[in-house]
Coordinates of C-alpha atoms in Angstrom, one line a residue:
X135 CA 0.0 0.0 0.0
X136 CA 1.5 3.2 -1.2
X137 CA 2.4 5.5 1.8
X138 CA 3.1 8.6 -0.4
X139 CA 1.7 12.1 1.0
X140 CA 0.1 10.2 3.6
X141 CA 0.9 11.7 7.3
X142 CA 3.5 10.3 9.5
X143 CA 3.5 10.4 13.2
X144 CA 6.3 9.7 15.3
X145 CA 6.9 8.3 19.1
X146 CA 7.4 11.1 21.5
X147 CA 10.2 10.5 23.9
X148 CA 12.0 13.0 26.6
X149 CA 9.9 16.0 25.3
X150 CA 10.7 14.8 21.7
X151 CA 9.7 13.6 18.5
X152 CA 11.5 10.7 17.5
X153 CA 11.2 8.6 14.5
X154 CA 11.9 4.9 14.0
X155 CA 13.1 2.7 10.7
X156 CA 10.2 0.9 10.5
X157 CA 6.6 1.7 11.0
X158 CA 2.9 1.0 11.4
X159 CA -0.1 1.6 8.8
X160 CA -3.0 2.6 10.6
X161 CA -5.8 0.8 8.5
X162 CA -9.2 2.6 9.1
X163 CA -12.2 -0.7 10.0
X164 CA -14.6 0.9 7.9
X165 CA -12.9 1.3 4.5
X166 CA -10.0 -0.7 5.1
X167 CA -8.6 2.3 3.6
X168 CA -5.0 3.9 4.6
X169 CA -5.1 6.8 7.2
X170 CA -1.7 7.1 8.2
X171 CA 1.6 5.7 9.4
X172 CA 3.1 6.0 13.0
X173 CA 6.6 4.4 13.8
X174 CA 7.1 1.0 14.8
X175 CA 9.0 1.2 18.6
X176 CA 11.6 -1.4 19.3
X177 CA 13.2 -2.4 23.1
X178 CA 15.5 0.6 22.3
X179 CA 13.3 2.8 22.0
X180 CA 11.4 1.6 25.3
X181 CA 15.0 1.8 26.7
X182 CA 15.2 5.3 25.9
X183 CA 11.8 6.4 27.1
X184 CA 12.7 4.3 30.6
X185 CA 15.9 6.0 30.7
X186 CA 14.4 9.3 30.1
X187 CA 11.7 9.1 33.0
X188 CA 14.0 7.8 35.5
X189 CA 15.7 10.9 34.9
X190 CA 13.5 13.4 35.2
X191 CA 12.1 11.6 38.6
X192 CA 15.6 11.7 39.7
X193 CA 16.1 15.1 38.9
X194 CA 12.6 15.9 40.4
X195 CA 11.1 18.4 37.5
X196 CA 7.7 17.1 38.6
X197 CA 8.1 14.1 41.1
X198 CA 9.4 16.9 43.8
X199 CA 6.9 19.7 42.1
X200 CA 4.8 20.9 45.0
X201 CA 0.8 19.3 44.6
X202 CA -0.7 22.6 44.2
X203 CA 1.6 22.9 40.9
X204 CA 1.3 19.8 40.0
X205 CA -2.1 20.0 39.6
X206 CA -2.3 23.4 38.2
X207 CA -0.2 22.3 35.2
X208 CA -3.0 18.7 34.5
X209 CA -5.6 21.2 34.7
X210 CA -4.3 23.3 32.3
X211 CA -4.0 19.8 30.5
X212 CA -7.4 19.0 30.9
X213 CA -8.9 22.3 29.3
X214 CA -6.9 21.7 26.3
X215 CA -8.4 18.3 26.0
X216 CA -12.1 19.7 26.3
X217 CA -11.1 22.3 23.8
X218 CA -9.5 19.8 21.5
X219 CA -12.4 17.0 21.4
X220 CA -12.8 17.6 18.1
X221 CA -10.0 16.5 16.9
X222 CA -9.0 13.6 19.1
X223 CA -12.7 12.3 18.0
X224 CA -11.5 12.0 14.2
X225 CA -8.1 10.4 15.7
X226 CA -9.9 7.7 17.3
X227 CA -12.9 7.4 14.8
X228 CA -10.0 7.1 12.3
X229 CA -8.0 4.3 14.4
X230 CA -10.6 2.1 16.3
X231 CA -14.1 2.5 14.2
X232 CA -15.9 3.9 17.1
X233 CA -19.0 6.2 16.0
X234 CA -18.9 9.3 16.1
X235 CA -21.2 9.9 18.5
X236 CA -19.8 7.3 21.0
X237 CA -16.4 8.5 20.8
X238 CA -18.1 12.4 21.4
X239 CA -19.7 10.6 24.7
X240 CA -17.3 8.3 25.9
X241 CA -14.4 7.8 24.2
X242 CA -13.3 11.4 24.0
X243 CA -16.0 13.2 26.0
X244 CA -14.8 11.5 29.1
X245 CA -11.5 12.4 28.8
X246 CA -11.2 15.5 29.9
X247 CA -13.5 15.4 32.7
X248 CA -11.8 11.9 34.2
X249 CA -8.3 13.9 33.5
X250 CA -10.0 16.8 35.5
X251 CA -10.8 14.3 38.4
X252 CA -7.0 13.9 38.5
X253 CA -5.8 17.2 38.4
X254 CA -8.3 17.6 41.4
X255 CA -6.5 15.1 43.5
X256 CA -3.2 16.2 42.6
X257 CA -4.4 19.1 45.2
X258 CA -6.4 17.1 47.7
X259 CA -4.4 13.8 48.1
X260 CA -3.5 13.2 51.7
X261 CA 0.1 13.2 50.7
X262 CA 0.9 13.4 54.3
X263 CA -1.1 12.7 57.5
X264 CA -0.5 12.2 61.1
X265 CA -1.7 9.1 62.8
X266 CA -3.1 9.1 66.6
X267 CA -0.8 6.1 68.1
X268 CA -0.9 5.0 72.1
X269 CA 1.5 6.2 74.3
X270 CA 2.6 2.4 75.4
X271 CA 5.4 1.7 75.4
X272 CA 6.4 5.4 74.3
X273 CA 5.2 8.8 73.5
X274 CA 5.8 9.0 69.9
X275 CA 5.0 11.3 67.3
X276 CA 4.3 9.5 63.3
X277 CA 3.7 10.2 60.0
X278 CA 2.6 8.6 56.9
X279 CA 4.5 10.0 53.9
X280 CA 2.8 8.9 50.4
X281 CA 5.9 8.9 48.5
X282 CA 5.7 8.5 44.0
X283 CA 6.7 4.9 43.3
X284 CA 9.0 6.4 40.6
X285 CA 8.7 5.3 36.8
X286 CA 5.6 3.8 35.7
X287 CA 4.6 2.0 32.6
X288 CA 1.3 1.8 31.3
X289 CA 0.1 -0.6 28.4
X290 CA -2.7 0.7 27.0
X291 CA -5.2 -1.6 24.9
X292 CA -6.7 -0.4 21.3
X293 CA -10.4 -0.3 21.8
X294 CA -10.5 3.3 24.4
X295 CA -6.8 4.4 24.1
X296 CA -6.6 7.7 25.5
X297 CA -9.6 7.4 28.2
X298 CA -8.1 3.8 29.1
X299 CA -4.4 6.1 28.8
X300 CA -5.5 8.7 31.3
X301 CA -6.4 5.8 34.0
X302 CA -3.3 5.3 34.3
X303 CA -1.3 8.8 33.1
X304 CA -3.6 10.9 35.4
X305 CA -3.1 9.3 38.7
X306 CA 0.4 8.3 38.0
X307 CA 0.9 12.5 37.0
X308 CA -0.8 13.0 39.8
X309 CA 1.1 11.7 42.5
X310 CA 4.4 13.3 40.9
X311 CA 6.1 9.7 38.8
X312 CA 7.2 9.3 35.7
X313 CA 5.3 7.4 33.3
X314 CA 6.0 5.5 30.0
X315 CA 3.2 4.5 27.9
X316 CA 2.5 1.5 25.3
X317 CA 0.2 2.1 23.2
X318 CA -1.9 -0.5 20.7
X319 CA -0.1 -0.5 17.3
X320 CA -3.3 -0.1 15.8
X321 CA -5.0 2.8 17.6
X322 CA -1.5 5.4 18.9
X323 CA -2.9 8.3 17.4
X324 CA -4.9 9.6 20.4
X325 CA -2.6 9.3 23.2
X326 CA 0.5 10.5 20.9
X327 CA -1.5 14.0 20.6
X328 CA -2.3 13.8 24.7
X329 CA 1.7 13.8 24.8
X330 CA 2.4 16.8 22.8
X331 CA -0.8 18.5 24.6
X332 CA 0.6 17.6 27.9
X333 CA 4.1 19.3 27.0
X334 CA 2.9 22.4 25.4
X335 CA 0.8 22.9 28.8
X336 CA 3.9 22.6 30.7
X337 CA 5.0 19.2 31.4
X338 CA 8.8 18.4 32.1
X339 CA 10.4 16.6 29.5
X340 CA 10.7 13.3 30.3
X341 CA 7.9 13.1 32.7
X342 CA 5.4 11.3 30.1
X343 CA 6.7 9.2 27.0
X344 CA 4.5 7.2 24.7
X345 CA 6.0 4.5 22.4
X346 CA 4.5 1.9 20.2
X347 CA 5.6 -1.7 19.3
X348 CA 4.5 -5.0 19.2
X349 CA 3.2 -6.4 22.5
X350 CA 5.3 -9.5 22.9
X351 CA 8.6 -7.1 22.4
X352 CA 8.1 -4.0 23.7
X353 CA 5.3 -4.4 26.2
X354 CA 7.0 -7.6 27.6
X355 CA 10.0 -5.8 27.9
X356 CA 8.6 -3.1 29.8
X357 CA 7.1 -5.4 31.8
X358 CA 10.4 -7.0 32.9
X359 CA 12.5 -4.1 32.6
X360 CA 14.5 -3.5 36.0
X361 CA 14.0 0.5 36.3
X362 CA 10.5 0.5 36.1
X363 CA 8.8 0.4 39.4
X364 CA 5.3 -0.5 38.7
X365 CA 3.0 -1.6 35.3
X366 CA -0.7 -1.0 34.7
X367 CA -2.2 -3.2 32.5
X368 CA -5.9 -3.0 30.5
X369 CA -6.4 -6.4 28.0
X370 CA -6.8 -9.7 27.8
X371 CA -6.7 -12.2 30.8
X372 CA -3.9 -14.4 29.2
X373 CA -1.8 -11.4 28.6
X374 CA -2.0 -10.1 32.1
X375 CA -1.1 -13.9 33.7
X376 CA 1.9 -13.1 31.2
X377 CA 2.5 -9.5 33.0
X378 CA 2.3 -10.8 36.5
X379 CA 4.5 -13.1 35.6
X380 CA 7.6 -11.0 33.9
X381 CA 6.9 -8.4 36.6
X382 CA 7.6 -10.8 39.6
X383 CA 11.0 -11.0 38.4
X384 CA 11.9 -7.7 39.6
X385 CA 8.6 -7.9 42.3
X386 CA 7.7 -4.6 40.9
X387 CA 3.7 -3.2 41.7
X388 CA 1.1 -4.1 38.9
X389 CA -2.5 -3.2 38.3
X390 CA -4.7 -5.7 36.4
X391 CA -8.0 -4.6 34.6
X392 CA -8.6 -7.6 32.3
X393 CA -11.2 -9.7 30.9
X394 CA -15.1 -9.9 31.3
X395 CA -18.0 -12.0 30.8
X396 CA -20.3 -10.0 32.4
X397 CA -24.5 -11.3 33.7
X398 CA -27.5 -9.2 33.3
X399 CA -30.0 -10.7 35.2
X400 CA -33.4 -9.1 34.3
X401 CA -35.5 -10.1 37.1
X402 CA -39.4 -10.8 36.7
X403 CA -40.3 -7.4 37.7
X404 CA -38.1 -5.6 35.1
X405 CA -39.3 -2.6 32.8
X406 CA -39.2 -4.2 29.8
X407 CA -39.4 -1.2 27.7
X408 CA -36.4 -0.2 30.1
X409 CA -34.6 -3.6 30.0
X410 CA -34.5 -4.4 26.4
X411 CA -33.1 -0.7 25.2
X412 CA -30.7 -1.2 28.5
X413 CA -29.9 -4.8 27.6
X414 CA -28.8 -3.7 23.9
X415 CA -26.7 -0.9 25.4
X416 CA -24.7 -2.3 27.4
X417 CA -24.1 -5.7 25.0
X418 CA -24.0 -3.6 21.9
X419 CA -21.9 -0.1 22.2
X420 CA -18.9 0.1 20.3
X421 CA -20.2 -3.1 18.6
X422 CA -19.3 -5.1 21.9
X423 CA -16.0 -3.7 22.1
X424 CA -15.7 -3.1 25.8
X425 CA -14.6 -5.7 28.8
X426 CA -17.5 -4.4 31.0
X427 CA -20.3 -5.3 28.3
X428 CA -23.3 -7.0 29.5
X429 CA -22.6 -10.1 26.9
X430 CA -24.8 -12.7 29.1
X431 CA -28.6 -12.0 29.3
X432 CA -30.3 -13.8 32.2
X433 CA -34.1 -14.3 31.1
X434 CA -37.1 -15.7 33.3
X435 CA -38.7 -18.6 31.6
X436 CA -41.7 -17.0 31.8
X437 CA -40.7 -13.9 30.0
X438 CA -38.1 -15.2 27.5
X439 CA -40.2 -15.3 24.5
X440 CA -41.5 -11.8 25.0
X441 CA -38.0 -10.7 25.8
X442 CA -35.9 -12.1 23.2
X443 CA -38.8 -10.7 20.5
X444 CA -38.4 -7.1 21.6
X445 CA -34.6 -7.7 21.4
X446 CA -34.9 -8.6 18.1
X447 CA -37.3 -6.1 17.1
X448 CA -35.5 -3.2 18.4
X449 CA -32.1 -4.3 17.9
X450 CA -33.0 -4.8 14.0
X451 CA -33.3 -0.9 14.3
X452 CA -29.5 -0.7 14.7
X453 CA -27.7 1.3 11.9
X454 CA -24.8 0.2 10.8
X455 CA -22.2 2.6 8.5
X456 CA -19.8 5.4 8.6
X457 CA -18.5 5.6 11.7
X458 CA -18.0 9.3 11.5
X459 CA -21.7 9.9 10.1
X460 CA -23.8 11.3 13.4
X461 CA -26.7 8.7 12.3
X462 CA -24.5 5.8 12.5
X463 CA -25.2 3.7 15.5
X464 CA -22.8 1.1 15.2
X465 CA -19.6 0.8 13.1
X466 CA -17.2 -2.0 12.5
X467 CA -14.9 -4.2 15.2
X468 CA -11.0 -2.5 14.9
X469 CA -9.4 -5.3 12.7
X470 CA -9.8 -8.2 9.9
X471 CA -8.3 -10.2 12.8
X472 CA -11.4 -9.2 15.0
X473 CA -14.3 -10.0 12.4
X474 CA -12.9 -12.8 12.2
X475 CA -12.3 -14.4 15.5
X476 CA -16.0 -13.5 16.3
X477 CA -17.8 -15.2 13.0
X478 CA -15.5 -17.8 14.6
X479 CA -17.6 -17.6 17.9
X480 CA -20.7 -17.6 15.9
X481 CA -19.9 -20.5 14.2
X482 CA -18.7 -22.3 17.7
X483 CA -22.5 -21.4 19.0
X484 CA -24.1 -22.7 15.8
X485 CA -22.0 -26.2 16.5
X486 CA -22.8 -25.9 20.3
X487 CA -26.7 -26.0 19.6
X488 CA -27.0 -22.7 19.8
X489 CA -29.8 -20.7 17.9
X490 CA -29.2 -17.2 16.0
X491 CA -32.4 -15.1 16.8
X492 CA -31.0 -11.9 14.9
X493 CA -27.4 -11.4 12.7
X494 CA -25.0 -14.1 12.7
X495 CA -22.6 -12.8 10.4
X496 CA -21.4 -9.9 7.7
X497 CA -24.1 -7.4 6.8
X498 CA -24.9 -7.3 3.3
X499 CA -24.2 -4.0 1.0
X500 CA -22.2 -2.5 -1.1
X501 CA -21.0 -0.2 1.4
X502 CA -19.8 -3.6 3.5
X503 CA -17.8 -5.0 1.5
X504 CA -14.7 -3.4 2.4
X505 CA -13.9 -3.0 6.0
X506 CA -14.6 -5.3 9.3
X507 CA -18.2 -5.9 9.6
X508 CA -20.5 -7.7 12.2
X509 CA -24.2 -7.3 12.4
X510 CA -25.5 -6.9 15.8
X511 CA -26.2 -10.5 16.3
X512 CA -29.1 -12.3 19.3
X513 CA -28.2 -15.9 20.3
X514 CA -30.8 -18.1 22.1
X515 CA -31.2 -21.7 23.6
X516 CA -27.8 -20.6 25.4
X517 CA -26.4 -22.5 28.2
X518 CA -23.3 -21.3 30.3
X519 CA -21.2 -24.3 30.0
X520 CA -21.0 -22.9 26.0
X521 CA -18.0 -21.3 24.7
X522 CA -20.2 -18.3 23.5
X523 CA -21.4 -18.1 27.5
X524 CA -17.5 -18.6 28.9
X525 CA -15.1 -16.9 26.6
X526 CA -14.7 -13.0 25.8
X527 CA -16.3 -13.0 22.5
X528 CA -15.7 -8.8 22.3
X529 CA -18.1 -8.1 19.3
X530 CA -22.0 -7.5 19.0
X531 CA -23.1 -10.5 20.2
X532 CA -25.9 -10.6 22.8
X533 CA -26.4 -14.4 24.5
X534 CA -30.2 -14.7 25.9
X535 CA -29.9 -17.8 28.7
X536 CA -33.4 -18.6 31.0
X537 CA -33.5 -19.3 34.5
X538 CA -36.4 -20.7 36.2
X539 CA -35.7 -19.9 40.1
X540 CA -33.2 -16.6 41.5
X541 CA -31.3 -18.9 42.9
X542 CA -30.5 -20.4 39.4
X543 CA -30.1 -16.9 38.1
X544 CA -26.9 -15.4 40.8
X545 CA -25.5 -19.2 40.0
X546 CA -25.2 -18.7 36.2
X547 CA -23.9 -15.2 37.2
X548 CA -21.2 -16.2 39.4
X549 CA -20.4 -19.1 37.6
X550 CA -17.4 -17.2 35.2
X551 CA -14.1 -17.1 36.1
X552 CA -14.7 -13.3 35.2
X553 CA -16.1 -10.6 37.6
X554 CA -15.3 -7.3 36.5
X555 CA -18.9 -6.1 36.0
X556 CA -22.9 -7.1 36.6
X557 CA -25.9 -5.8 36.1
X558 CA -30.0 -5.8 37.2
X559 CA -33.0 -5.0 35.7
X560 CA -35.8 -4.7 38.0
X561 CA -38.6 -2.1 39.0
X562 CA -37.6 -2.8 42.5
X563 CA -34.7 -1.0 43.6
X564 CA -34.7 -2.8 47.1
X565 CA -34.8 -5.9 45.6
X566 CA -32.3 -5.4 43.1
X567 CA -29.6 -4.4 45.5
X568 CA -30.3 -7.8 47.5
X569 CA -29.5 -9.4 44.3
X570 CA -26.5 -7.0 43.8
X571 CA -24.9 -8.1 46.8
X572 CA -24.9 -11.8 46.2
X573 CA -23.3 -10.9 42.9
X574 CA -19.2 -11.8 42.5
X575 CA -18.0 -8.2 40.7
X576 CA -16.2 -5.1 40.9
X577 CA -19.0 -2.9 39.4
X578 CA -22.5 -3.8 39.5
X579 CA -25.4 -1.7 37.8
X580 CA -28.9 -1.8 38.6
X581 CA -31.1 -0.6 35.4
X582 CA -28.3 1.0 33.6
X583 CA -24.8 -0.1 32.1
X584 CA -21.5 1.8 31.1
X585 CA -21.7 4.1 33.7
X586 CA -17.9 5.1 34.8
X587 CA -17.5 7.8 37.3
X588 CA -13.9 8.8 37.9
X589 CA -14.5 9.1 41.5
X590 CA -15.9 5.7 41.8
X591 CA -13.4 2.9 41.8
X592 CA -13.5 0.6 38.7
X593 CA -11.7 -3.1 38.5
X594 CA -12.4 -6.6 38.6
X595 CA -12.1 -9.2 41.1
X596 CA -11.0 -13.1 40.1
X597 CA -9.6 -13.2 36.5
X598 CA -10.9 -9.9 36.1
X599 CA -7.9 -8.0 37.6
X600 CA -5.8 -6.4 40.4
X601 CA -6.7 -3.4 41.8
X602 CA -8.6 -0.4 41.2
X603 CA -8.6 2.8 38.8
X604 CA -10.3 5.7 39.2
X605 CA -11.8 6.5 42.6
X606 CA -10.7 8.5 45.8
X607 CA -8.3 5.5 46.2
X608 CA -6.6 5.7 42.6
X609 CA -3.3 7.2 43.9
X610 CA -2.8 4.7 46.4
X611 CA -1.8 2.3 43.4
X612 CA 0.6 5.3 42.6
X613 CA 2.6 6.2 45.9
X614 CA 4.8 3.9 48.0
X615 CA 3.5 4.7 51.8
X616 CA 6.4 5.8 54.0
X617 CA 6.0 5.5 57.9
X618 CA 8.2 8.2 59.9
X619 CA 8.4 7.8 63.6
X620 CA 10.1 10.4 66.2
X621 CA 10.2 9.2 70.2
X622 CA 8.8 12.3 72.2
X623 CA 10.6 10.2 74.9
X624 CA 13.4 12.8 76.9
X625 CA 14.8 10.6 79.4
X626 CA 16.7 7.3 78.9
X627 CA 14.8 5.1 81.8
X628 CA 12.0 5.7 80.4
X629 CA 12.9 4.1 77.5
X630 CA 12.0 0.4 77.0
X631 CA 16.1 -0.6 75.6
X632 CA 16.4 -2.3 78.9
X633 CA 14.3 -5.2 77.4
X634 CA 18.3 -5.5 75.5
X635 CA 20.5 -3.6 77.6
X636 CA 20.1 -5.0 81.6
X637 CA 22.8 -3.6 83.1
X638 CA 22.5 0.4 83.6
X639 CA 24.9 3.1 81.6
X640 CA 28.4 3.5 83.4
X641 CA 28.3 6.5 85.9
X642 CA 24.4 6.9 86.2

């Protein structure tokens, strides 16, 4: 594919542009058509951005910045990435294939805000705090210092680069480290312009550095490398059992948000006007492309007929087309590699007994036959010991499964080795929180989906992850706690050293 007078874009690295021999095509999903080229990082290059951060912590540019600055320099980020939207929306509408109007509300209109949220507690962190000890076996005065852990590296996937990037940049900015970022090779653009943003608003050289590169070179290697002090992770689960395990060489911190399989359980008193629309949302935005989807429909016998016929109904209303068209509701999955691991799926759950209500494959059209197309796709007579019901599918594909009892319901729902996220449809909120707390997840919604507050904590528990982003906690992940304590006692025999030293000091 002829790269002439198509733009080039190049890593950024301690403050810098820097280019690379060989480099990436950026392929848009929906044409299949050539947007632009971005250079291919290598282990050097990772070396160099390392390198670079470990010494602008050292020479303490930003990690010994006071807070108040700190934070005045992200806000100043954060404005420019409100007043910027535009743009970063055609980066990522370019890149990923996300619609235009999902990448205005979440993709890109989160960013900002969420990077706002960060600034914030770059002011209000309780960087240092005194703690009320006892006076047994001395008076003692202590302090908890919440020291940056030093150079971070974040590896950021391709489906929300830059607000899944500023999870990880803003509270690792925040709490005054260094940061080195791996993007997806197949959606950089985003979180390359946050870089250049981020320095013309003031940021040290040094302080954040974004290089691409293949995952199993220049991820792993950041993974392992000895001068980084902590990794954040968003992808698959196998990946992250692959980071957990490079990173224990050096026993460096890591943060986890992987895979999902996540319930809806629509319970007997549900809205179904409510459910259904709700149901479709949180299975269907971004064609499926999220870990937190609600892929797993849990059904009352006695409604599943009705149900799974309003699904159909209203999800056959789903447009499909340019992404960057404000009608569009759906556009393709990112890659060829994508389409085709989930018509793989499809086919699995065809084998598996499984019955296509709606979709099942490529969209006809003109206008689909270039690009990576799935039509939003309803599967019934589901049971959860399929492969559609256990594995991360990660396109539009919706699986309907009844339940005749609660009971039977909250088992299907735990019974994942997922639990990043849940949901509930119900019309009674009481009753719906009962059911919420019997449920095995990080984040569980009750009548909506995909709602992400930056001040609410966000992350999975069993093979859904380690730790948490976003929330009043988020710097926690991001500071090493340091624990100063000064005796207030004056005289020696009050002092407890006789429980080493029996006999008493010479001359007293």
């Amino acid at each position: 594919m002829s790269t002439v007078g198509v733009r080039h874009h190049q890593l950024f690295i301690d403050g810098a542009q820097i280019d690379a021999p060989d480099h990436y095509e950026i392929i848009s999903p929906a044409t299949e058509q050539l947007v632009c080229t971005v250079a291919k990082g290598t282990v050097a290059h990772a070396d160099a951005a390392v390198a670079a951060a470990r010494r602008a912590f050292e020479e303490g540019s930003w990690s010994r910045k006071p807070p108040h600055e700190r934070s005045q320099v992200m806000r100043a980020i954060a404005d420019r990435l409100g007043e910027d939207s535009e743009q970063l929306c055609e980066l990522e509408i370019a890149a990923n294939g996300a619609t235009l109007r999902q990448a205005m509300a979440f993709l890109v209109g989160y960013a900002a805000p969420h990077f706002l949220y960060f600034a914030e507690q770059a002011a209000s962190y309780p960087f240092e705090s005194t703690v009320a000890t006892a006076a047994y076996p001395t008076a003692s005065s202590n302090r908890i210092h919440r020291d940056p852990i030093g150079v971070c590296a974040a590896i950021v996937p391709w489906n929300f680069p830059l607000l899944l990037g500023i999870w990880k940049i803003g509270p690792a900015l925040a709490a005054g480290n260094s940061i080195v970022v791996k993007t997806d090779e197949k959606t950089p653009l985003s979180l390359l312009r946050l870089a250049e943003i981020a320095h013309e608003c003031g940021l040290p050289k040094g302080v954040l550095n974004v290089v691409t590169g293949d995952g199993p070179e220049v991820g792993a290697h950041l993974a392992s490398h000895p001068d980084v002090d902590k990794v954040a992770f968003t992808g698959s689960t196998a990946v992250g059992r692959e980071i957990m395990r490079l990173a224990s060489g050096t026993v460096k911190r890591i943060s986890l948000e992987l895979g999902g399989k996540a319930p809806a359980i629509l319970l007997d008193d549900a809205d179904l006007d409510i459910a259904v629309d709700g149901a479709l949302f949180g299975c269907m935005l971004y064609s499926g492309q999220i870990c937190e989807s609600g892929t797993r429909l849990l059904v009352p016998d006695a409604l599943h007929d009705e149900v799974v016929e309003r699904l159909v109904a209203r999800a056959a209303t789903i447009r499909l087309g340019d992404p960057a068209d404000f009608d569009t509701d759906m556009g393709p999955v990112v890659s060829a590699r994508q389409r085709d691991r989930v018509l793989g799926y499809l086919d699995a759950a065809r084998r598996d007994g499984a019955r296509v209500a709606l979709g099942g494959g490529a969209p006809d059209g003109a206008q689909f036959e270039r690009g990576f197309w799935i039509e939003p796709t309803i599967l019934t007579d589901v049971t959860n010991d399929m492969t559609v019901a256990r594995e991360e599918i990660f396109g539009p594909v919706l699986c309907v499964l009844r339940y005749s009892s609660l009971e039977e319901a909250v088992a299907i729902a735990n019974d994942t080795p997922y639990g990043l996220t849940a949901g509930i449809w119900s019309s009674d909120p009481e009753r719906a929180i009962e059911v919420a707390e019997r449920l095995r997840a990080g984040t569980v919604w009750i009548n909506n989906w995909h709602q992400i507050d930056p001040a609410l904590p966000f992350g999975g528990c069993k093979q859904s992850g380690l730790g948490r982003e976003l929330g009043q906690g988020a710097l926690d992940e991001y500071t090493e706690p340091r624990h100063v304590h000064v005796d207030l006692t004056t005289r020696l025999d009050r002092h407890i050293f006789d429980a080493l030293l029996s006999e008493p000091p010479a001359g007293r």
